[in-house]
Amino acid sequence: MGPSPIRAKVVADRIAWVRNMLASIRSLPRDSLADFTADPRTPAAAESYLRRGLEALLDLGRHILAKGLGRAVAEYRDVARGLEETGVLRPPESTLLFRMAGYRNRLVH
């Protein structure tokens, strides 16, 4: 697989989705644990917003690797490694993204 143009629409859509998920998380009751858990749907919504936001962020990284750099990755954790190896992310950001990918996997499995 060789590099090809990164699609601006894909980038914009993923960024918009991440922002939307962050706004949704921020809209949930956060004053206290009691407020947060008063409605049992709130923790489930928070988990869903977080997972979907993480997936959009990781999909964006995968798109950058695949299209812009011609590197295919199979696992979300490989996205963080690939972005660091190609100089897109510095080690601290790569480590954080790697941990977020692992957390996303725990949410799903």
N, CA, C and O atoms as a MOPAC input file, in Angstrom:
PM7 MOZYME 1SCF
protein

 N      0.85100 1    -1.16800 1     0.00000 1
 C      0.00000 1     0.00000 1     0.00000 1
 C      0.89600 1     1.23000 1     0.00000 1
 O      1.78400 1     1.35700 1     0.84300 1
 N      0.66600 1     2.12100 1    -0.93300 1
 C      1.43000 1     3.36300 1    -0.98200 1
 C      0.61300 1     4.52800 1    -0.45500 1
 O     -0.61200 1     4.44800 1    -0.36000 1
 N      1.29300 1     5.60400 1    -0.11700 1
 C      0.57700 1     6.78400 1     0.37100 1
 C     -0.36100 1     7.35600 1    -0.69000 1
 O     -0.09900 1     7.25800 1    -1.88900 1
 N     -1.43700 1     7.94400 1    -0.23600 1
 C     -2.38500 1     8.64700 1    -1.09900 1
 C     -2.89400 1     9.85100 1    -0.30900 1
 O     -2.60200 1     9.97700 1     0.88000 1
 N     -3.63900 1    10.72000 1    -0.94600 1
 C     -4.07600 1    11.91800 1    -0.22100 1
 C     -4.96800 1    11.59200 1     0.98600 1
 O     -5.85500 1    10.74100 1     0.92300 1
 N     -4.70100 1    12.28900 1     2.06100 1
 C     -5.58000 1    12.21200 1     3.23200 1
 C     -6.85700 1    12.95000 1     2.86300 1
 O     -6.80000 1    14.06400 1     2.34100 1
 N     -7.99200 1    12.35100 1     3.12400 1
 C     -9.27100 1    12.94900 1     2.74800 1
 C     -9.71700 1    13.94600 1     3.81200 1
 O     -9.96000 1    13.58400 1     4.96300 1
 N     -9.81800 1    15.19800 1     3.40700 1
 C    -10.19500 1    16.26900 1     4.33600 1
 C    -11.55500 1    16.01000 1     4.96400 1
 O    -11.75800 1    16.32700 1     6.13600 1
 N    -12.48600 1    15.44300 1     4.21500 1
 C    -13.81900 1    15.16300 1     4.75500 1
 C    -13.74400 1    14.13500 1     5.87200 1
 O    -14.43000 1    14.27300 1     6.88600 1
 N    -12.93200 1    13.12000 1     5.70500 1
 C    -12.77600 1    12.10900 1     6.75600 1
 C    -12.20700 1    12.76100 1     8.01100 1
 O    -12.69600 1    12.51900 1     9.11500 1
 N    -11.18200 1    13.58200 1     7.84500 1
 C    -10.56800 1    14.26500 1     8.98900 1
 C    -11.59800 1    15.15200 1     9.67700 1
 O    -11.75000 1    15.09800 1    10.89700 1
 N    -12.30000 1    15.96300 1     8.90200 1
 C    -13.29200 1    16.87800 1     9.47800 1
 C    -14.41400 1    16.11800 1    10.17400 1
 O    -14.84900 1    16.50400 1    11.25900 1
 N    -14.88400 1    15.03900 1     9.55200 1
 C    -15.96500 1    14.25000 1    10.15800 1
 C    -15.53000 1    13.62600 1    11.48000 1
 O    -16.28200 1    13.65100 1    12.45500 1
 N    -14.31800 1    13.06500 1    11.51900 1
 C    -13.84900 1    12.43000 1    12.75500 1
 C    -13.64300 1    13.46300 1    13.86400 1
 O    -13.99700 1    13.21900 1    15.01800 1
 N    -13.07100 1    14.61500 1    13.51000 1
 C    -12.86800 1    15.66600 1    14.50800 1
 C    -14.21500 1    16.16000 1    15.02900 1
 O    -14.38000 1    16.35400 1    16.23300 1
 N    -15.17500 1    16.36300 1    14.13500 1
 C    -16.50800 1    16.80800 1    14.55500 1
 C    -17.15100 1    15.78000 1    15.48200 1
 O    -17.80100 1    16.14200 1    16.46300 1
 N    -16.96900 1    14.50400 1    15.16900 1
 C    -17.55200 1    13.45200 1    15.99800 1
 C    -16.91700 1    13.44300 1    17.38600 1
 O    -17.62200 1    13.32500 1    18.38900 1
 N    -15.59600 1    13.56600 1    17.45000 1
 C    -14.91500 1    13.60900 1    18.75300 1
 C    -15.43400 1    14.79200 1    19.56300 1
 O    -15.73800 1    14.64800 1    20.74700 1
 N    -15.53600 1    15.94700 1    18.94000 1
 C    -16.04700 1    17.13500 1    19.64400 1
 C    -17.47900 1    16.92300 1    20.12300 1
 O    -17.83600 1    17.32400 1    21.23100 1
 N    -18.28800 1    16.29800 1    19.29300 1
 C    -19.67500 1    16.01200 1    19.65600 1
 C    -19.73500 1    15.08000 1    20.86800 1
 O    -20.52600 1    15.29800 1    21.78500 1
 N    -18.90600 1    14.05200 1    20.86600 1
 C    -18.89700 1    13.11400 1    21.98800 1
 C    -18.40400 1    13.79800 1    23.26600 1
 O    -18.93700 1    13.54400 1    24.34700 1
 N    -17.39800 1    14.65600 1    23.15200 1
 C    -16.91800 1    15.40100 1    24.32500 1
 C    -18.00400 1    16.32100 1    24.86900 1
 O    -18.19400 1    16.41300 1    26.08200 1
 N    -18.71500 1    17.00000 1    23.97600 1
 C    -19.81100 1    17.87300 1    24.41400 1
 C    -20.90300 1    17.05900 1    25.09800 1
 O    -21.49000 1    17.50600 1    26.08300 1
 N    -21.17300 1    15.87800 1    24.58200 1
 C    -22.18900 1    15.01700 1    25.19100 1
 C    -21.76600 1    14.57400 1    26.58500 1
 O    -22.58400 1    14.54900 1    27.50400 1
 N    -20.50300 1    14.22800 1    26.74500 1
 C    -19.99900 1    13.84600 1    28.07500 1
 C    -20.10400 1    15.02800 1    29.03000 1
 O    -20.53400 1    14.87500 1    30.17300 1
 N    -19.71500 1    16.19800 1    28.56000 1
 C    -19.75900 1    17.39600 1    29.41900 1
 C    -21.18300 1    17.76900 1    29.81100 1
 O    -21.38800 1    18.42700 1    30.83100 1
 N    -22.16800 1    17.36000 1    29.02000 1
 C    -23.56000 1    17.70000 1    29.31800 1
 C    -24.16600 1    16.80800 1    30.39800 1
 O    -25.24400 1    17.10200 1    30.91400 1
 N    -23.48700 1    15.73700 1    30.73500 1
 C    -24.00200 1    14.81900 1    31.75600 1
 C    -23.80600 1    15.41600 1    33.14800 1
 O    -22.90500 1    16.22900 1    33.35500 1
 N    -24.65000 1    15.01500 1    34.10200 1
 C    -24.47800 1    15.51700 1    35.47300 1
 C    -23.14400 1    15.05900 1    36.05400 1
 O    -22.83900 1    13.86600 1    36.07100 1
 N    -22.34600 1    16.02900 1    36.53300 1
 C    -21.01300 1    15.70300 1    37.04200 1
 C    -20.72900 1    16.33200 1    38.39900 1
 O    -19.58900 1    16.29800 1    38.86200 1
 N    -21.72500 1    16.89600 1    39.03700 1
 C    -21.48300 1    17.57300 1    40.31100 1
 C    -21.10100 1    16.60700 1    41.42500 1
 O    -20.30900 1    16.94000 1    42.30700 1
 N    -21.66700 1    15.42000 1    41.37400 1
 C    -21.35300 1    14.42100 1    42.40000 1
 C    -21.63300 1    13.03900 1    41.83000 1
 O    -22.31300 1    12.89500 1    40.81300 1
 N    -21.10400 1    12.03700 1    42.49300 1
 C    -21.37000 1    10.66000 1    42.07700 1
 C    -22.85800 1    10.36000 1    42.18500 1
 O    -23.41800 1     9.66900 1    41.33300 1
 N    -23.49900 1    10.87500 1    43.22400 1
 C    -24.94100 1    10.64900 1    43.39800 1
 C    -25.72500 1    11.23700 1    42.22500 1
 O    -26.64900 1    10.60400 1    41.71300 1
 N    -25.35800 1    12.44300 1    41.80400 1
 C    -26.02800 1    13.05200 1    40.65100 1
 C    -25.78100 1    12.23600 1    39.38400 1
 O    -26.69000 1    12.01600 1    38.58400 1
 N    -24.54600 1    11.79600 1    39.21900 1
 C    -24.17300 1    11.04600 1    38.02200 1
 C    -24.91800 1     9.71700 1    37.93800 1
 O    -25.30500 1     9.29800 1    36.84700 1
 N    -25.12100 1     9.05600 1    39.05800 1
 C    -25.74200 1     7.72700 1    39.05900 1
 C    -27.23400 1     7.75200 1    39.36800 1
 O    -27.86500 1     6.69700 1    39.42400 1
 N    -27.81000 1     8.93600 1    39.56900 1
 C    -29.24300 1     9.01900 1    39.89200 1
 C    -30.09400 1     8.39100 1    38.79000 1
 O    -31.08600 1     7.72000 1    39.07500 1
 N    -29.71800 1     8.60400 1    37.57000 1
 C    -30.39900 1     7.98100 1    36.43400 1
 C    -29.46600 1     6.90100 1    35.90600 1
 O    -28.36400 1     7.21700 1    35.45600 1
 N    -29.87500 1     5.63800 1    35.94800 1
 C    -28.97400 1     4.55900 1    35.52500 1
 C    -28.56000 1     4.64500 1    34.05500 1
 O    -27.61300 1     3.97600 1    33.64000 1
 N    -29.24300 1     5.44200 1    33.28600 1
 C    -28.86100 1     5.59800 1    31.87800 1
 C    -27.63700 1     6.49400 1    31.72000 1
 O    -26.94100 1     6.41600 1    30.70700 1
 N    -27.36900 1     7.33900 1    32.70700 1
 C    -26.26300 1     8.28900 1    32.58300 1
 C    -24.90500 1     7.59800 1    32.48600 1
 O    -24.13900 1     7.92100 1    31.57800 1
 N    -24.56700 1     6.65900 1    33.38200 1
 C    -23.26700 1     5.98400 1    33.22500 1
 C    -23.15400 1     5.23500 1    31.89200 1
 O    -22.08700 1     5.20500 1    31.27800 1
 N    -24.25500 1     4.63400 1    31.45300 1
 C    -24.22800 1     3.92900 1    30.16800 1
 C    -24.00600 1     4.91000 1    29.02300 1
 O    -23.26700 1     4.61700 1    28.08400 1
 N    -24.64200 1     6.06300 1    29.10200 1
 C    -24.45000 1     7.08400 1    28.06800 1
 C    -23.00700 1     7.57300 1    28.07500 1
 O    -22.39600 1     7.73200 1    27.01800 1
 N    -22.46400 1     7.81100 1    29.26100 1
 C    -21.07400 1     8.27200 1    29.36500 1
 C    -20.12600 1     7.25600 1    28.74100 1
 O    -19.21200 1     7.61800 1    28.00100 1
 N    -20.34900 1     5.99100 1    29.04400 1
 C    -19.50100 1     4.93800 1    28.47400 1
 C    -19.61000 1     4.92200 1    26.95300 1
 O    -18.60200 1     4.79700 1    26.25700 1
 N    -20.81800 1     5.04800 1    26.44400 1
 C    -21.02400 1     5.04400 1    25.00000 1
 C    -20.37000 1     6.25500 1    24.34100 1
 O    -19.69600 1     6.11600 1    23.32100 1
 N    -20.56100 1     7.43000 1    24.91100 1
 C    -19.93500 1     8.63400 1    24.35700 1
 C    -18.41300 1     8.50300 1    24.35700 1
 O    -17.74900 1     8.86200 1    23.38500 1
 N    -17.87000 1     7.98600 1    25.45500 1
 C    -16.41800 1     7.84100 1    25.55500 1
 C    -15.89500 1     6.84800 1    24.52200 1
 O    -14.92300 1     7.12800 1    23.82200 1
 N    -16.53600 1     5.70100 1    24.43200 1
 C    -16.09500 1     4.67600 1    23.47600 1
 C    -16.16700 1     5.19800 1    22.05000 1
 O    -15.22500 1     5.02600 1    21.27700 1
 N    -17.26900 1     5.83000 1    21.70000 1
 C    -17.44300 1     6.32400 1    20.33400 1
 C    -16.46500 1     7.45000 1    20.01400 1
 O    -15.97800 1     7.54500 1    18.88800 1
 N    -16.17700 1     8.29300 1    20.98300 1
 C    -15.18500 1     9.34500 1    20.77500 1
 C    -13.79200 1     8.77800 1    20.57300 1
 O    -13.04900 1     9.22300 1    19.69800 1
 N    -13.44000 1     7.78400 1    21.39500 1
 C    -12.13200 1     7.13700 1    21.25200 1
 C    -12.01000 1     6.45200 1    19.89800 1
 O    -10.97000 1     6.53700 1    19.24400 1
 N    -13.07200 1     5.77300 1    19.48100 1
 C    -13.03400 1     5.09400 1    18.18600 1
 C    -12.85200 1     6.09300 1    17.04300 1
 O    -12.11000 1     5.82200 1    16.09900 1
 N    -13.51700 1     7.23600 1    17.12100 1
 C    -13.36300 1     8.24700 1    16.06900 1
 C    -11.93400 1     8.78400 1    16.04000 1
 O    -11.36100 1     8.97300 1    14.96700 1
 N    -11.36200 1     9.02800 1    17.21200 1
 C     -9.98600 1     9.51900 1    17.28800 1
 C     -9.01000 1     8.48900 1    16.71900 1
 O     -8.10600 1     8.83500 1    15.95900 1
 N     -9.19700 1     7.23900 1    17.08700 1
 C     -8.32100 1     6.18100 1    16.59600 1
 C     -8.53000 1     5.93000 1    15.10300 1
 O     -7.57400 1     5.64100 1    14.38400 1
 N     -9.76900 1     6.03900 1    14.63500 1
 C    -10.03600 1     5.91200 1    13.19600 1
 C     -9.35500 1     7.02900 1    12.41200 1
 O     -8.87100 1     6.80600 1    11.30200 1
 N     -9.31700 1     8.22100 1    12.98300 1
 C     -8.60900 1     9.33100 1    12.34400 1
 C     -7.12100 1     9.00200 1    12.21900 1
 O     -6.52200 1     9.21100 1    11.16500 1
 N     -6.53600 1     8.49300 1    13.28600 1
 C     -5.13300 1     8.09100 1    13.23800 1
 C     -4.88800 1     6.99700 1    12.21800 1
 O     -3.88500 1     7.01500 1    11.50500 1
 N     -5.80300 1     6.04700 1    12.15000 1
 C     -5.68400 1     4.96400 1    11.16600 1
 C     -5.75300 1     5.51900 1     9.74700 1
 O     -5.01000 1     5.08100 1     8.86900 1
 N     -6.63800 1     6.47500 1     9.52500 1
 C     -6.76600 1     7.09700 1     8.20100 1
 C     -5.46800 1     7.81700 1     7.82000 1
 O     -5.00000 1     7.70200 1     6.68700 1
 N     -4.89800 1     8.55000 1     8.75900 1
 C     -3.64200 1     9.26100 1     8.49800 1
 C     -2.53700 1     8.27100 1     8.14800 1
 O     -1.77100 1     8.48700 1     7.20900 1
 N     -2.46300 1     7.19000 1     8.90500 1
 C     -1.43700 1     6.18200 1     8.62500 1
 C     -1.65800 1     5.51800 1     7.26700 1
 O     -0.72400 1     5.37300 1     6.47900 1
 N     -2.89800 1     5.11900 1     7.00200 1
 C     -3.17600 1     4.37500 1     5.77500 1
 C     -3.06400 1     5.25500 1     4.54000 1
 O     -2.35300 1     4.91500 1     3.59400 1
 N     -3.75000 1     6.36300 1     4.54600 1
 C     -3.78100 1     7.20200 1     3.34300 1
 C     -2.52700 1     8.06000 1     3.21300 1
 O     -1.88000 1     8.06900 1     2.16600 1
 N     -2.19200 1     8.76900 1     4.26400 1
 C     -1.08500 1     9.71400 1     4.17300 1
 C      0.28600 1     9.07900 1     4.17600 1
 O      1.22500 1     9.59900 1     3.57300 1
 N      0.40000 1     7.93700 1     4.86600 1
 C      1.72400 1     7.33300 1     5.03800 1
 C      1.84100 1     5.93200 1     4.44900 1
 O      2.91800 1     5.33600 1     4.47400 1
 N      0.74100 1     5.40300 1     3.92100 1
 C      0.77700 1     4.09600 1     3.28900 1
 C      1.04800 1     2.94700 1     4.24000 1
 O      1.62100 1     1.93100 1     3.84600 1
 N      0.63800 1     3.10200 1     5.49700 1
 C      0.86100 1     2.05600 1     6.50200 1
 C     -0.46700 1     1.53000 1     7.01200 1
 O     -1.26500 1     2.27600 1     7.58100 1
 N     -0.69700 1     0.24900 1     6.80800 1
 C     -1.91700 1    -0.37900 1     7.31500 1
 C     -1.68100 1    -0.85200 1     8.74500 1
 O     -0.60600 1    -1.35600 1     9.07100 1
 N     -2.67900 1    -0.68700 1     9.58400 1
 C     -2.61700 1    -1.20800 1    10.94800 1
 C     -3.88900 1    -1.99500 1    11.21800 1
 O     -4.97400 1    -1.62600 1    10.76800 1
 N     -3.73900 1    -3.08100 1    11.95900 1
 C     -4.87500 1    -3.95200 1    12.22700 1
 C     -5.55400 1    -3.63700 1    13.55600 1
 O     -6.77200 1    -3.77000 1    13.68000 1
 N     -4.77900 1    -3.22400 1    14.53600 1
 C     -5.31100 1    -3.01200 1    15.88300 1
 C     -5.24300 1    -1.53700 1    16.25300 1
 O     -4.36300 1    -0.80700 1    15.79900 1
 N     -6.18500 1    -1.11600 1    17.08400 1
 C     -6.17900 1     0.28100 1    17.52800 1
 C     -4.88000 1     0.64500 1    18.24400 1
 O     -4.38400 1     1.76000 1    18.07900 1
 N     -4.32900 1    -0.25800 1    19.02200 1
 C     -3.07200 1     0.04400 1    19.71700 1
 C     -1.93200 1     0.29100 1    18.73200 1
 O     -1.00800 1     1.05200 1    19.01800 1
 N     -2.00700 1    -0.35600 1    17.57300 1
 C     -0.97800 1    -0.15800 1    16.54900 1
 C     -1.02800 1     1.24600 1    15.94800 1
 O     -0.03500 1     1.72700 1    15.40300 1
 N     -2.17400 1     1.89500 1    16.04700 1
 C     -2.30000 1     3.26500 1    15.54000 1
 C     -1.33600 1     4.17000 1    16.29500 1
 O     -0.60300 1     4.94900 1    15.68400 1
 N     -1.33500 1     4.06900 1    17.61500 1
 C     -0.45500 1     4.91500 1    18.43300 1
 C      1.00700 1     4.66300 1    18.09200 1
 O      1.78000 1     5.60500 1    17.91800 1
 N      1.38000 1     3.40500 1    17.99800 1
 C      2.77600 1     3.06500 1    17.67100 1
 C      3.16300 1     3.60900 1    16.29900 1
 O      4.23000 1     4.19800 1    16.12600 1
 N      2.27700 1     3.39900 1    15.32800 1
 C      2.55900 1     3.84200 1    13.96600 1
 C      2.68900 1     5.35000 1    13.85800 1
 O      3.54700 1     5.85400 1    13.13300 1
 N      1.84300 1     6.06700 1    14.57400 1
 C      1.91800 1     7.53000 1    14.52800 1
 C      3.19800 1     8.04000 1    15.18200 1
 O      3.74300 1     9.06400 1    14.76900 1
 N      3.67700 1     7.33200 1    16.19600 1
 C      4.95900 1     7.72700 1    16.80500 1
 C      6.12500 1     7.37300 1    15.88000 1
 O      7.02300 1     8.18900 1    15.67300 1
 N      6.11200 1     6.17200 1    15.32900 1
 C      7.20900 1     5.72400 1    14.46300 1
 C      7.37400 1     6.60700 1    13.23000 1
 O      8.47800 1     6.73900 1    12.70100 1
 N      6.28900 1     7.20500 1    12.77700 1
 C      6.35000 1     8.05200 1    11.58200 1
 C      6.51600 1     9.53100 1    11.91900 1
 O      6.53200 1    10.37500 1    11.02300 1
 N      6.63700 1     9.84400 1    13.19600 1
 C      6.88100 1    11.21700 1    13.61100 1
 C      5.64900 1    12.09600 1    13.70600 1
 O      5.76500 1    13.30500 1    13.90400 1
 N      4.47300 1    11.50800 1    13.56900 1
 C      3.23700 1    12.29100 1    13.68100 1
 C      2.98900 1    12.66900 1    15.13900 1
 O      2.57400 1    13.78900 1    15.43600 1
 N      3.24700 1    11.72800 1    16.04200 1
 C      3.08800 1    11.97300 1    17.47800 1
 C      4.43200 1    11.84100 1    18.17800 1
 O      5.28500 1    11.05000 1    17.77500 1
 N      4.60300 1    12.61600 1    19.21800 1
 C      5.77500 1    12.47100 1    20.08600 1
 C      5.48200 1    11.34200 1    21.07300 1
 O      4.32400 1    10.96500 1    21.25100 1
 N      6.51100 1    10.80000 1    21.71300 1
 C      6.30300 1     9.68400 1    22.64200 1
 C      5.25000 1     9.93100 1    23.72900 1
 O      4.46500 1     9.02200 1    24.00000 1
 N      5.18900 1    11.10000 1    24.36400 1
 C      4.15100 1    11.26200 1    25.39800 1
 C      2.72300 1    11.14200 1    24.84200 1
 O      1.85800 1    10.52900 1    25.46800 1
 N      2.48800 1    11.72600 1    23.67100 1
 C      1.15700 1    11.63400 1    23.07100 1
 C      0.87100 1    10.21900 1    22.58900 1
 O     -0.25300 1     9.72900 1    22.70700 1
 N      1.88600 1     9.56900 1    22.04800 1
 C      1.72500 1     8.19400 1    21.59600 1
 C      1.38700 1     7.27200 1    22.76600 1
 O      0.52300 1     6.40300 1    22.65300 1
 N      2.06900 1     7.46800 1    23.87600 1
 C      1.80000 1     6.65700 1    25.07000 1
 C      0.36500 1     6.86200 1    25.53700 1
 O     -0.32300 1     5.90100 1    25.88100 1
 N     -0.07900 1     8.09800 1    25.54800 1
 C     -1.44900 1     8.39000 1    25.96100 1
 C     -2.45000 1     7.75100 1    25.00600 1
 O     -3.42700 1     7.14700 1    25.44900 1
 N     -2.21900 1     7.87800 1    23.69800 1
 C     -3.12300 1     7.28000 1    22.72200 1
 C     -3.12000 1     5.76100 1    22.84500 1
 O     -4.16600 1     5.12700 1    22.70800 1
 N     -1.96400 1     5.17700 1    23.10000 1
 C     -1.86500 1     3.72700 1    23.30200 1
 C     -2.72400 1     3.30000 1    24.49300 1
 O     -3.45000 1     2.30800 1    24.42000 1
 N     -2.63600 1     4.05100 1    25.58000 1
 C     -3.43200 1     3.74100 1    26.77700 1
 C     -4.92500 1     3.92500 1    26.50000 1
 O     -5.74800 1     3.14500 1    26.97800 1
 N     -5.26900 1     4.94800 1    25.73600 1
 C     -6.67600 1     5.17400 1    25.40100 1
 C     -7.20800 1     4.04400 1    24.52000 1
 O     -8.36100 1     3.63900 1    24.66100 1
 N     -6.37900 1     3.53700 1    23.61700 1
 C     -6.78700 1     2.40700 1    22.78200 1
 C     -7.03000 1     1.17700 1    23.64800 1
 O     -7.99000 1     0.43900 1    23.42800 1
 N     -6.16700 1     0.95600 1    24.62600 1
 C     -6.36200 1    -0.16700 1    25.54000 1
 C     -7.63400 1    -0.01600 1    26.35000 1
 O     -8.34900 1    -0.99300 1    26.57400 1
 N     -7.92300 1     1.20400 1    26.79200 1
 C     -9.14800 1     1.44500 1    27.55100 1
 C    -10.36800 1     1.21200 1    26.67000 1
 O    -11.35700 1     0.63600 1    27.12200 1
 N    -10.30700 1     1.65200 1    25.42400 1
 C    -11.40800 1     1.41000 1    24.49400 1
 C    -11.63800 1    -0.09400 1    24.33700 1
 O    -12.78200 1    -0.54800 1    24.30300 1
 N    -10.56100 1    -0.85900 1    24.24100 1
 C    -10.69700 1    -2.31100 1    24.10900 1
 C    -11.34900 1    -2.91700 1    25.34500 1
 O    -12.15700 1    -3.83900 1    25.22700 1
 N    -11.00900 1    -2.41400 1    26.52500 1
 C    -11.64800 1    -2.91200 1    27.75000 1
 C    -13.13100 1    -2.56200 1    27.78100 1
 O    -13.94000 1    -3.35300 1    28.26600 1
 N    -13.49600 1    -1.40000 1    27.27400 1
 C    -14.90800 1    -1.02600 1    27.22400 1
 C    -15.70100 1    -1.98400 1    26.33900 1
 O    -16.83800 1    -2.33900 1    26.65000 1
 N    -15.09500 1    -2.39100 1    25.24900 1
 C    -15.79400 1    -3.21600 1    24.26400 1
 C    -15.81200 1    -4.69000 1    24.65500 1
 O    -16.80600 1    -5.38000 1    24.42700 1
 N    -14.73500 1    -5.16900 1    25.23300 1
 C    -14.62200 1    -6.60400 1    25.52200 1
 C    -14.78400 1    -6.79100 1    26.97500 1
 O    -14.72700 1    -7.92100 1    27.46100 1

